[in-house]
Amino acid sequence: MTSIEIEKKFRELFGSEPLMVRSPGRINLIGEHTDYNDGFVFPAAIDKEVHFAVAANDLGKFRFYANDLEERFEMKVEDLKISDTRWANYLLGVAAQFKRSGYEIKGIDCVFGGDIPLGAGLSSSAAIENGFGFALNEIYGFGESRMDMILKSQKAEHEYAGVMCGIMDQFASMNGKRDHALKLDCRSLDYEYANIDLKDYDIILCDTRVKHELASSEYNTRRKECETGVNILKKYDDKIIALRDVTPGLLSAHRDEFDPVVYKRCNYVVQEDLRVEEAFDALKHNNIKRFGELMYLSHEGLRDEYEVSCDELDLLFDIAKRSDDVLGARMMGGGFGGCTINIVKKEKTETFSKEIEKEYFSKTGTELKIYKVRIVDGTGLI
Ligand code: GLA
């Protein structure tokens, strides 16, 4: 699906001249469930994108069309609120944030669609929020910065989609840079790009095609478990406001005061933050092997301590780990389904894909989907 198709549909439906915007999904190399603990993440924007055709109208209405679903949606601007149409909420949520900042939106026509697989953990929702916010900002000349738009997208997700996500997805989609991943400090929001040159290796995503029901309730439970841990430790040091501030030594010194489950959760997060820093350095020094090992460790922590993996993800991880053609692999995103990310020898990607597809199908009865991804620039004009 191309932006030309989106533009054509827009003209057909609304007849005016649209602004064209693209907004990418994201991968995360390492640093999972660390963003809402004020820690570090290492994501990148990828060549799976949502494209938008957007223009102002003077009808006082939001008129949206989801090209992939072939569904229309309309709401009066003065009635702006959460709707029963799930996909429309991502756009409405962003419009609501601009309104809250005191900006006036008179009316908006929008057609959007793309190739980010839904529910695969590649942040299609962040891409939609960012792309729509970016278009509004351009069309009305609001002058909001990329950072402002990222925060608006995140709030839209909290308030209109009901997911208490961290900042990683929106940040990576908006601020991605071609051939670079970004190491983001989720507290200060400082970030640093690292050139991703994996030499003889490619990034391959394996999509389980499952999304277990647990995903959003467990996500919010994990957040609470982390907060419980912080509350125990802050008695000993009032500078501790998030797991980001906790050292492995401090955590283990107070192990007895923890419920064992909460302890495991906290230990995972504390270790994962350290892994992100180490992985960033390893890539800077071209130590791809160490980078891969850290990915394996990340998965093991997510599986055994944070417990957000699932059988399908673990199966893909096991197959990848025992292959000589793979340097590193792990589940990616919130968990309970979605994709694994794999660093696979370039000349072996086909053999690897065939083998993993075959074994996955024979053990689960589900067809695996495989995507080879390139790292691209963040949200912008087409
Ligand atoms: C989801 C959330 C992100 C992040 C990841 C886990 O993708 O939207 O904010 O917490 O899960 O790393």
Tab-separated table of C-alpha atoms and ligand atoms in Angstrom:
chain	number	residue	atom	x	y	z
A	1	MET	CA	0.000	0.000	0.000
A	2	THR	CA	1.395	3.314	-1.000
A	3	SER	CA	0.871	6.921	-0.078
A	4	ILE	CA	-0.426	7.453	-3.638
A	5	GLU	CA	-3.335	5.173	-2.858
A	6	ILE	CA	-4.076	7.079	0.356
A	7	GLU	CA	-3.937	10.399	-1.454
A	8	LYS	CA	-6.221	9.107	-4.189
A	9	LYS	CA	-8.763	7.885	-1.648
A	10	PHE	CA	-8.645	11.239	0.090
A	11	ARG	CA	-9.413	13.143	-3.122
A	12	GLU	CA	-12.210	10.730	-3.910
A	13	LEU	CA	-13.824	11.158	-0.481
A	14	PHE	CA	-13.162	14.797	0.311
A	15	GLY	CA	-12.101	16.462	-2.929
A	16	SER	CA	-9.581	18.866	-1.361
A	17	GLU	CA	-5.772	19.077	-1.442
A	18	PRO	CA	-4.266	17.042	1.418
A	19	LEU	CA	-1.008	17.294	3.321
A	20	MET	CA	0.834	13.951	3.124
A	21	VAL	CA	2.585	12.563	6.214
A	22	ARG	CA	4.338	9.279	7.010
A	23	SER	CA	4.891	7.822	10.449
A	24	PRO	CA	6.862	4.633	11.209
A	25	GLY	CA	6.505	1.729	13.618
A	26	ARG	CA	9.444	0.772	15.826
A	27	ILE	CA	11.656	-2.041	16.990
A	28	ASN	CA	13.481	-2.105	20.299
A	29	LEU	CA	16.976	-3.586	20.322
A	30	ILE	CA	17.070	-3.912	24.095
A	31	GLY	CA	15.593	-2.263	27.214
A	32	GLU	CA	12.132	-3.721	27.725
A	33	HIS	CA	9.748	-2.531	30.454
A	34	THR	CA	12.360	-0.027	31.542
A	35	ASP	CA	10.736	3.112	30.095
A	36	TYR	CA	8.085	3.502	32.791
A	37	ASN	CA	10.757	2.840	35.421
A	38	ASP	CA	12.592	6.017	34.312
A	39	GLY	CA	15.283	3.816	32.779
A	40	PHE	CA	16.888	3.306	29.376
A	41	VAL	CA	15.632	1.942	26.059
A	42	PHE	CA	17.306	1.433	22.689
A	43	PRO	CA	14.674	1.536	19.923
A	44	ALA	CA	14.677	2.487	16.227
A	45	ALA	CA	12.015	3.447	13.665
A	46	ILE	CA	11.427	0.888	10.890
A	47	ASP	CA	10.201	0.751	7.317
A	48	LYS	CA	6.719	-0.361	8.309
A	49	GLU	CA	4.680	2.807	8.241
A	50	VAL	CA	1.317	4.518	8.361
A	51	HIS	CA	0.609	7.132	5.696
A	52	PHE	CA	-1.798	10.024	6.109
A	53	ALA	CA	-3.621	12.433	3.825
A	54	VAL	CA	-4.980	15.289	5.960
A	55	ALA	CA	-6.646	18.655	5.351
A	56	ALA	CA	-8.671	21.170	7.326
A	57	ASN	CA	-12.390	21.483	6.596
A	58	ASP	CA	-14.740	24.279	7.620
A	59	LEU	CA	-17.597	21.975	8.565
A	60	GLY	CA	-16.737	21.765	12.271
A	61	LYS	CA	-16.300	18.015	11.888
A	62	PHE	CA	-13.743	15.269	12.173
A	63	ARG	CA	-14.154	13.089	9.118
A	64	PHE	CA	-11.835	10.067	9.167
A	65	TYR	CA	-11.359	7.090	6.876
A	66	ALA	CA	-9.341	4.005	7.865
A	67	ASN	CA	-8.231	2.716	4.484
A	68	ASP	CA	-7.184	-0.761	5.634
A	69	LEU	CA	-10.511	-1.375	7.360
A	70	GLU	CA	-12.514	0.552	4.764
A	71	GLU	CA	-14.357	2.269	7.581
A	72	ARG	CA	-15.573	5.841	7.932
A	73	PHE	CA	-15.970	7.849	11.097
A	74	GLU	CA	-17.482	11.254	11.821
A	75	MET	CA	-17.807	13.405	14.926
A	76	LYS	CA	-18.529	17.079	15.505
A	77	VAL	CA	-15.444	18.882	16.769
A	78	GLU	CA	-17.491	20.425	19.604
A	79	ASP	CA	-18.469	16.888	20.757
A	80	LEU	CA	-14.856	15.664	20.974
A	81	LYS	CA	-14.772	12.651	23.331
A	82	ILE	CA	-13.849	8.944	23.436
A	83	SER	CA	-15.876	7.046	20.838
A	84	ASP	CA	-16.953	3.430	20.398
A	85	THR	CA	-14.816	3.180	17.274
A	86	ARG	CA	-11.496	1.962	18.603
A	87	TRP	CA	-9.259	3.121	15.784
A	88	ALA	CA	-10.770	6.615	15.760
A	89	ASN	CA	-9.783	7.090	19.405
A	90	TYR	CA	-6.105	7.290	18.502
A	91	LEU	CA	-6.828	10.327	16.338
A	92	LEU	CA	-9.429	11.859	18.640
A	93	GLY	CA	-7.097	11.407	21.609
A	94	VAL	CA	-4.415	13.447	19.887
A	95	ALA	CA	-6.878	16.155	18.850
A	96	ALA	CA	-8.028	16.320	22.496
A	97	GLN	CA	-4.453	16.965	23.624
A	98	PHE	CA	-4.050	19.871	21.208
A	99	LYS	CA	-7.361	21.272	22.418
A	100	ARG	CA	-6.177	20.991	26.010
A	101	SER	CA	-3.085	23.007	25.107
A	102	GLY	CA	-5.424	25.786	23.986
A	103	TYR	CA	-5.288	25.243	20.228
A	104	GLU	CA	-8.376	25.504	18.094
A	105	ILE	CA	-9.150	22.795	15.552
A	106	LYS	CA	-11.998	23.800	13.275
A	107	GLY	CA	-12.496	20.630	11.286
A	108	ILE	CA	-10.268	17.880	9.903
A	109	ASP	CA	-10.510	15.345	7.111
A	110	CYS	CA	-8.120	12.419	7.289
A	111	VAL	CA	-7.474	9.202	5.368
A	112	PHE	CA	-4.794	6.873	6.715
A	113	GLY	CA	-3.485	3.358	6.199
A	114	GLY	CA	-0.263	1.414	6.154
A	115	ASP	CA	1.648	-1.806	6.529
A	116	ILE	CA	2.462	-2.018	10.238
A	117	PRO	CA	0.993	-5.364	11.303
A	118	LEU	CA	-1.570	-4.840	14.073
A	119	GLY	CA	-0.990	-6.436	17.477
A	120	ALA	CA	2.551	-7.430	16.510
A	121	GLY	CA	4.158	-5.101	19.043
A	122	LEU	CA	5.536	-2.773	16.380
A	123	SER	CA	3.667	0.241	17.754
A	124	SER	CA	1.129	0.913	15.058
A	125	SER	CA	-0.831	2.981	17.561
A	126	ALA	CA	2.128	5.258	18.325
A	127	ALA	CA	2.695	5.697	14.594
A	128	ILE	CA	-0.938	6.715	14.110
A	129	GLU	CA	-0.905	9.153	17.016
A	130	ASN	CA	2.357	10.750	15.915
A	131	GLY	CA	1.392	11.019	12.271
A	132	PHE	CA	-1.949	12.636	12.999
A	133	GLY	CA	-0.460	15.030	15.571
A	134	PHE	CA	2.294	15.969	13.145
A	135	ALA	CA	-0.278	16.704	10.436
A	136	LEU	CA	-2.409	18.877	12.754
A	137	ASN	CA	0.652	20.800	13.860
A	138	GLU	CA	1.660	21.484	10.240
A	139	ILE	CA	-1.771	22.330	8.937
A	140	TYR	CA	-2.646	24.801	11.676
A	141	GLY	CA	0.925	26.003	12.255
A	142	PHE	CA	0.667	25.354	16.002
A	143	GLY	CA	4.458	25.340	16.314
A	144	GLU	CA	4.668	22.451	18.779
A	145	SER	CA	8.070	20.737	19.008
A	146	ARG	CA	8.603	17.051	18.302
A	147	MET	CA	8.927	16.507	22.047
A	148	ASP	CA	5.552	18.199	22.669
A	149	MET	CA	3.967	15.997	20.027
A	150	ILE	CA	5.492	12.840	21.534
A	151	LEU	CA	4.010	13.724	24.917
A	152	LYS	CA	0.627	14.434	23.343
A	153	SER	CA	0.686	11.050	21.601
A	154	GLN	CA	1.541	9.283	24.863
A	155	LYS	CA	-1.285	11.081	26.705
A	156	ALA	CA	-3.679	10.154	23.903
A	157	GLU	CA	-2.748	6.510	24.440
A	158	HIS	CA	-3.329	6.821	28.212
A	159	GLU	CA	-6.589	8.697	28.016
A	160	TYR	CA	-8.266	7.557	24.801
A	161	ALA	CA	-6.883	4.020	24.418
A	162	GLY	CA	-6.619	3.239	28.151
A	163	VAL	CA	-3.065	1.869	27.949
A	164	MET	CA	-0.681	3.292	30.528
A	165	CYS	CA	2.329	2.994	28.208
A	166	GLY	CA	5.750	4.520	28.757
A	167	ILE	CA	7.333	6.964	26.327
A	168	MET	CA	9.428	4.605	24.188
A	169	ASP	CA	7.088	3.879	21.281
A	170	GLN	CA	6.009	7.423	20.561
A	171	PHE	CA	9.551	8.699	21.014
A	172	ALA	CA	11.129	6.169	18.647
A	173	SER	CA	8.505	6.635	15.956
A	174	MET	CA	8.825	10.442	16.054
A	175	ASN	CA	12.588	10.786	16.474
A	176	GLY	CA	13.898	7.805	14.527
A	177	LYS	CA	16.886	8.343	12.263
A	178	ARG	CA	17.854	6.314	9.226
A	179	ASP	CA	20.369	3.552	10.050
A	180	HIS	CA	20.481	4.604	13.713
A	181	ALA	CA	18.956	3.385	16.937
A	182	LEU	CA	18.491	5.818	19.788
A	183	LYS	CA	19.436	5.248	23.374
A	184	LEU	CA	16.879	7.174	25.341
A	185	ASP	CA	17.068	8.132	28.983
A	186	CYS	CA	13.376	7.955	29.844
A	187	ARG	CA	13.787	10.280	32.815
A	188	SER	CA	15.682	13.220	31.360
A	189	LEU	CA	14.518	12.402	27.806
A	190	ASP	CA	18.100	12.951	26.637
A	191	TYR	CA	19.012	10.680	23.780
A	192	GLU	CA	21.968	9.613	21.747
A	193	TYR	CA	21.972	7.975	18.316
A	194	ALA	CA	24.106	4.940	17.563
A	195	ASN	CA	24.861	3.977	13.996
A	196	ILE	CA	23.508	0.492	13.473
A	197	ASP	CA	25.900	-1.320	11.234
A	198	LEU	CA	25.536	-4.985	11.997
A	199	LYS	CA	28.147	-5.929	9.366
A	200	ASP	CA	27.289	-9.401	8.112
A	201	TYR	CA	24.014	-9.518	10.028
A	202	ASP	CA	20.412	-8.485	9.376
A	203	ILE	CA	17.561	-7.670	11.724
A	204	ILE	CA	14.772	-10.199	11.280
A	205	LEU	CA	11.454	-10.050	13.113
A	206	CYS	CA	9.459	-13.206	13.702
A	207	ASP	CA	5.808	-12.502	14.366
A	208	THR	CA	4.064	-15.141	16.507
A	209	ARG	CA	0.698	-13.867	15.204
A	210	VAL	CA	-0.713	-14.277	18.690
A	211	LYS	CA	-1.722	-11.678	21.237
A	212	HIS	CA	-2.816	-13.170	24.527
A	213	GLU	CA	-5.619	-11.450	26.392
A	214	LEU	CA	-3.402	-10.852	29.411
A	215	ALA	CA	-1.298	-8.226	27.695
A	216	SER	CA	-2.832	-4.984	28.933
A	217	SER	CA	-3.925	-6.099	32.411
A	218	GLU	CA	-0.527	-7.661	33.131
A	219	TYR	CA	1.204	-4.544	31.827
A	220	ASN	CA	-0.546	-2.440	34.426
A	221	THR	CA	0.131	-5.071	37.125
A	222	ARG	CA	3.862	-4.984	36.316
A	223	ARG	CA	3.862	-1.226	36.709
A	224	LYS	CA	2.317	-1.617	40.165
A	225	GLU	CA	4.793	-4.328	41.186
A	226	CYS	CA	7.654	-2.017	40.260
A	227	GLU	CA	6.118	0.777	42.333
A	228	THR	CA	5.790	-1.592	45.300
A	229	GLY	CA	9.511	-2.300	45.045
A	230	VAL	CA	10.348	1.404	44.918
A	231	ASN	CA	8.220	2.066	48.004
A	232	ILE	CA	10.191	-0.512	50.001
A	233	LEU	CA	13.571	0.865	48.971
A	234	LYS	CA	12.842	4.533	49.269
A	235	LYS	CA	12.714	4.143	53.055
A	236	TYR	CA	16.475	3.660	52.872
A	237	ASP	CA	17.240	6.455	50.466
A	238	ASP	CA	14.780	9.222	49.726
A	239	LYS	CA	16.499	9.904	46.410
A	240	ILE	CA	15.005	6.707	45.066
A	241	ILE	CA	11.956	7.586	43.027
A	242	ALA	CA	12.009	4.840	40.420
A	243	LEU	CA	13.776	1.513	39.812
A	244	ARG	CA	16.214	3.486	37.686
A	245	ASP	CA	17.755	4.718	40.945
A	246	VAL	CA	18.256	1.257	42.430
A	247	THR	CA	21.585	-0.564	42.287
A	248	PRO	CA	21.801	-4.376	42.270
A	249	GLY	CA	23.594	-4.182	45.646
A	250	LEU	CA	20.854	-2.170	47.333
A	251	LEU	CA	18.173	-4.441	45.958
A	252	SER	CA	19.819	-7.659	47.113
A	253	ALA	CA	20.606	-6.179	50.532
A	254	HIS	CA	16.857	-5.827	51.174
A	255	ARG	CA	15.703	-9.032	49.535
A	256	ASP	CA	14.104	-10.327	52.759
A	257	GLU	CA	11.666	-7.444	52.839
A	258	PHE	CA	10.314	-8.273	49.399
A	259	ASP	CA	7.554	-10.529	48.291
A	260	PRO	CA	9.497	-12.976	46.057
A	261	VAL	CA	7.484	-12.081	42.966
A	262	VAL	CA	8.030	-8.341	43.401
A	263	TYR	CA	11.711	-9.017	43.976
A	264	LYS	CA	12.021	-10.886	40.672
A	265	ARG	CA	10.283	-8.083	38.814
A	266	CYS	CA	12.563	-5.438	40.296
A	267	ASN	CA	15.684	-7.481	39.735
A	268	TYR	CA	14.822	-7.870	36.070
A	269	VAL	CA	14.369	-4.103	35.600
A	270	VAL	CA	17.569	-3.197	37.463
A	271	GLN	CA	19.570	-5.681	35.366
A	272	GLU	CA	17.921	-4.691	32.098
A	273	ASP	CA	18.903	-1.041	32.589
A	274	LEU	CA	22.519	-2.137	32.982
A	275	ARG	CA	22.213	-4.283	29.861
A	276	VAL	CA	21.054	-1.321	27.768
A	277	GLU	CA	24.140	0.685	28.723
A	278	GLU	CA	26.381	-2.269	28.018
A	279	ALA	CA	24.678	-3.040	24.714
A	280	PHE	CA	25.078	0.565	23.577
A	281	ASP	CA	28.814	0.433	24.342
A	282	ALA	CA	29.177	-2.973	22.719
A	283	LEU	CA	27.689	-1.636	19.469
A	284	LYS	CA	29.853	1.470	19.612
A	285	HIS	CA	32.911	-0.792	19.797
A	286	ASN	CA	31.648	-3.132	17.099
A	287	ASN	CA	31.278	-5.955	19.563
A	288	ILE	CA	28.185	-7.444	17.948
A	289	LYS	CA	28.745	-10.767	19.644
A	290	ARG	CA	28.393	-9.273	23.122
A	291	PHE	CA	25.416	-7.296	21.909
A	292	GLY	CA	23.748	-10.552	20.885
A	293	GLU	CA	24.496	-12.208	24.226
A	294	LEU	CA	22.840	-9.319	26.021
A	295	MET	CA	19.728	-9.811	23.897
A	296	TYR	CA	19.548	-13.452	24.993
A	297	LEU	CA	19.926	-12.411	28.630
A	298	SER	CA	17.188	-9.833	28.195
A	299	HIS	CA	14.787	-12.482	26.933
A	300	GLU	CA	15.641	-14.844	29.779
A	301	GLY	CA	14.902	-12.093	32.280
A	302	LEU	CA	11.603	-11.260	30.599
A	303	ARG	CA	10.667	-14.942	30.578
A	304	ASP	CA	11.787	-16.029	34.048
A	305	GLU	CA	11.691	-12.910	36.202
A	306	TYR	CA	9.385	-10.382	34.615
A	307	GLU	CA	7.162	-13.174	33.270
A	308	VAL	CA	5.739	-11.358	30.269
A	309	SER	CA	6.739	-13.900	27.632
A	310	CYS	CA	4.541	-16.760	26.373
A	311	ASP	CA	5.043	-20.246	24.892
A	312	GLU	CA	5.068	-18.986	21.307
A	313	LEU	CA	7.728	-16.339	21.989
A	314	ASP	CA	9.813	-18.799	24.005
A	315	LEU	CA	9.653	-21.343	21.203
A	316	LEU	CA	10.959	-18.774	18.693
A	317	PHE	CA	13.644	-17.752	21.153
A	318	ASP	CA	14.781	-21.372	21.674
A	319	ILE	CA	14.970	-22.074	17.951
A	320	ALA	CA	16.971	-18.888	17.349
A	321	LYS	CA	19.295	-19.485	20.280
A	322	ARG	CA	20.365	-22.905	19.143
A	323	SER	CA	21.065	-21.736	15.574
A	324	ASP	CA	24.686	-20.975	14.670
A	325	ASP	CA	23.470	-18.310	12.276
A	326	VAL	CA	21.891	-16.157	14.975
A	327	LEU	CA	23.885	-13.846	17.239
A	328	GLY	CA	21.082	-12.704	19.482
A	329	ALA	CA	17.305	-12.878	19.845
A	330	ARG	CA	14.623	-11.777	22.267
A	331	MET	CA	10.950	-11.028	22.598
A	332	MET	CA	10.164	-7.413	21.902
A	333	GLY	CA	7.649	-4.921	23.300
A	334	GLY	CA	5.106	-5.456	26.046
A	335	GLY	CA	4.997	-9.257	25.690
A	336	PHE	CA	2.346	-12.037	25.675
A	337	GLY	CA	2.661	-12.255	21.905
A	338	GLY	CA	3.906	-10.078	19.091
A	339	CYS	CA	7.399	-10.435	17.663
A	340	THR	CA	10.875	-11.619	18.495
A	341	ILE	CA	13.821	-9.654	17.141
A	342	ASN	CA	16.704	-11.717	15.765
A	343	ILE	CA	20.195	-10.808	14.584
A	344	VAL	CA	20.779	-13.250	11.742
A	345	LYS	CA	23.749	-13.827	9.403
A	346	LYS	CA	22.932	-12.080	6.112
A	347	GLU	CA	23.603	-15.043	3.851
A	348	LYS	CA	21.608	-17.346	6.133
A	349	THR	CA	18.417	-15.350	6.541
A	350	GLU	CA	16.522	-17.540	4.085
A	351	THR	CA	17.575	-20.834	5.587
A	352	PHE	CA	16.858	-19.486	9.055
A	353	SER	CA	13.433	-18.219	7.994
A	354	LYS	CA	12.465	-21.534	6.439
A	355	GLU	CA	13.585	-23.546	9.445
A	356	ILE	CA	11.917	-21.381	12.045
A	357	GLU	CA	8.690	-21.165	10.015
A	358	LYS	CA	8.558	-24.927	9.692
A	359	GLU	CA	9.194	-25.710	13.338
A	360	TYR	CA	6.857	-22.974	14.557
A	361	PHE	CA	4.053	-24.255	12.371
A	362	SER	CA	4.573	-27.883	13.346
A	363	LYS	CA	4.506	-27.042	17.070
A	364	THR	CA	1.776	-24.395	17.168
A	365	GLY	CA	-0.300	-24.866	14.014
A	366	THR	CA	0.083	-21.127	13.350
A	367	GLU	CA	1.887	-19.663	10.361
A	368	LEU	CA	4.782	-17.486	11.392
A	369	LYS	CA	5.303	-14.155	9.676
A	370	ILE	CA	8.793	-12.909	9.040
A	371	TYR	CA	9.843	-9.331	8.350
A	372	LYS	CA	13.282	-8.125	7.392
A	373	VAL	CA	13.367	-4.515	8.533
A	374	ARG	CA	15.351	-1.425	7.661
A	375	ILE	CA	15.848	1.483	10.037
A	376	VAL	CA	14.328	4.724	8.780
A	377	ASP	CA	13.674	8.357	9.755
A	378	GLY	CA	10.918	9.253	12.201
A	379	THR	CA	7.540	10.892	11.483
A	380	GLY	CA	7.659	13.489	8.705
A	381	LEU	CA	6.230	14.933	5.520
A	382	ILE	CA	6.130	12.790	2.387
B	1	GLA	C1	4.829	-1.349	25.254
B	1	GLA	C2	4.712	0.079	25.789
B	1	GLA	C3	6.086	0.733	25.925
B	1	GLA	C4	7.035	-0.161	26.727
B	1	GLA	C5	7.018	-1.592	26.169
B	1	GLA	C6	7.829	-2.535	27.011
B	1	GLA	O1	5.324	-1.316	23.941
B	1	GLA	O2	3.917	0.870	24.931
B	1	GLA	O3	5.962	2.000	26.538
B	1	GLA	O4	6.746	-0.139	28.088
B	1	GLA	O5	5.700	-2.095	26.075
B	1	GLA	O6	9.166	-2.225	26.942
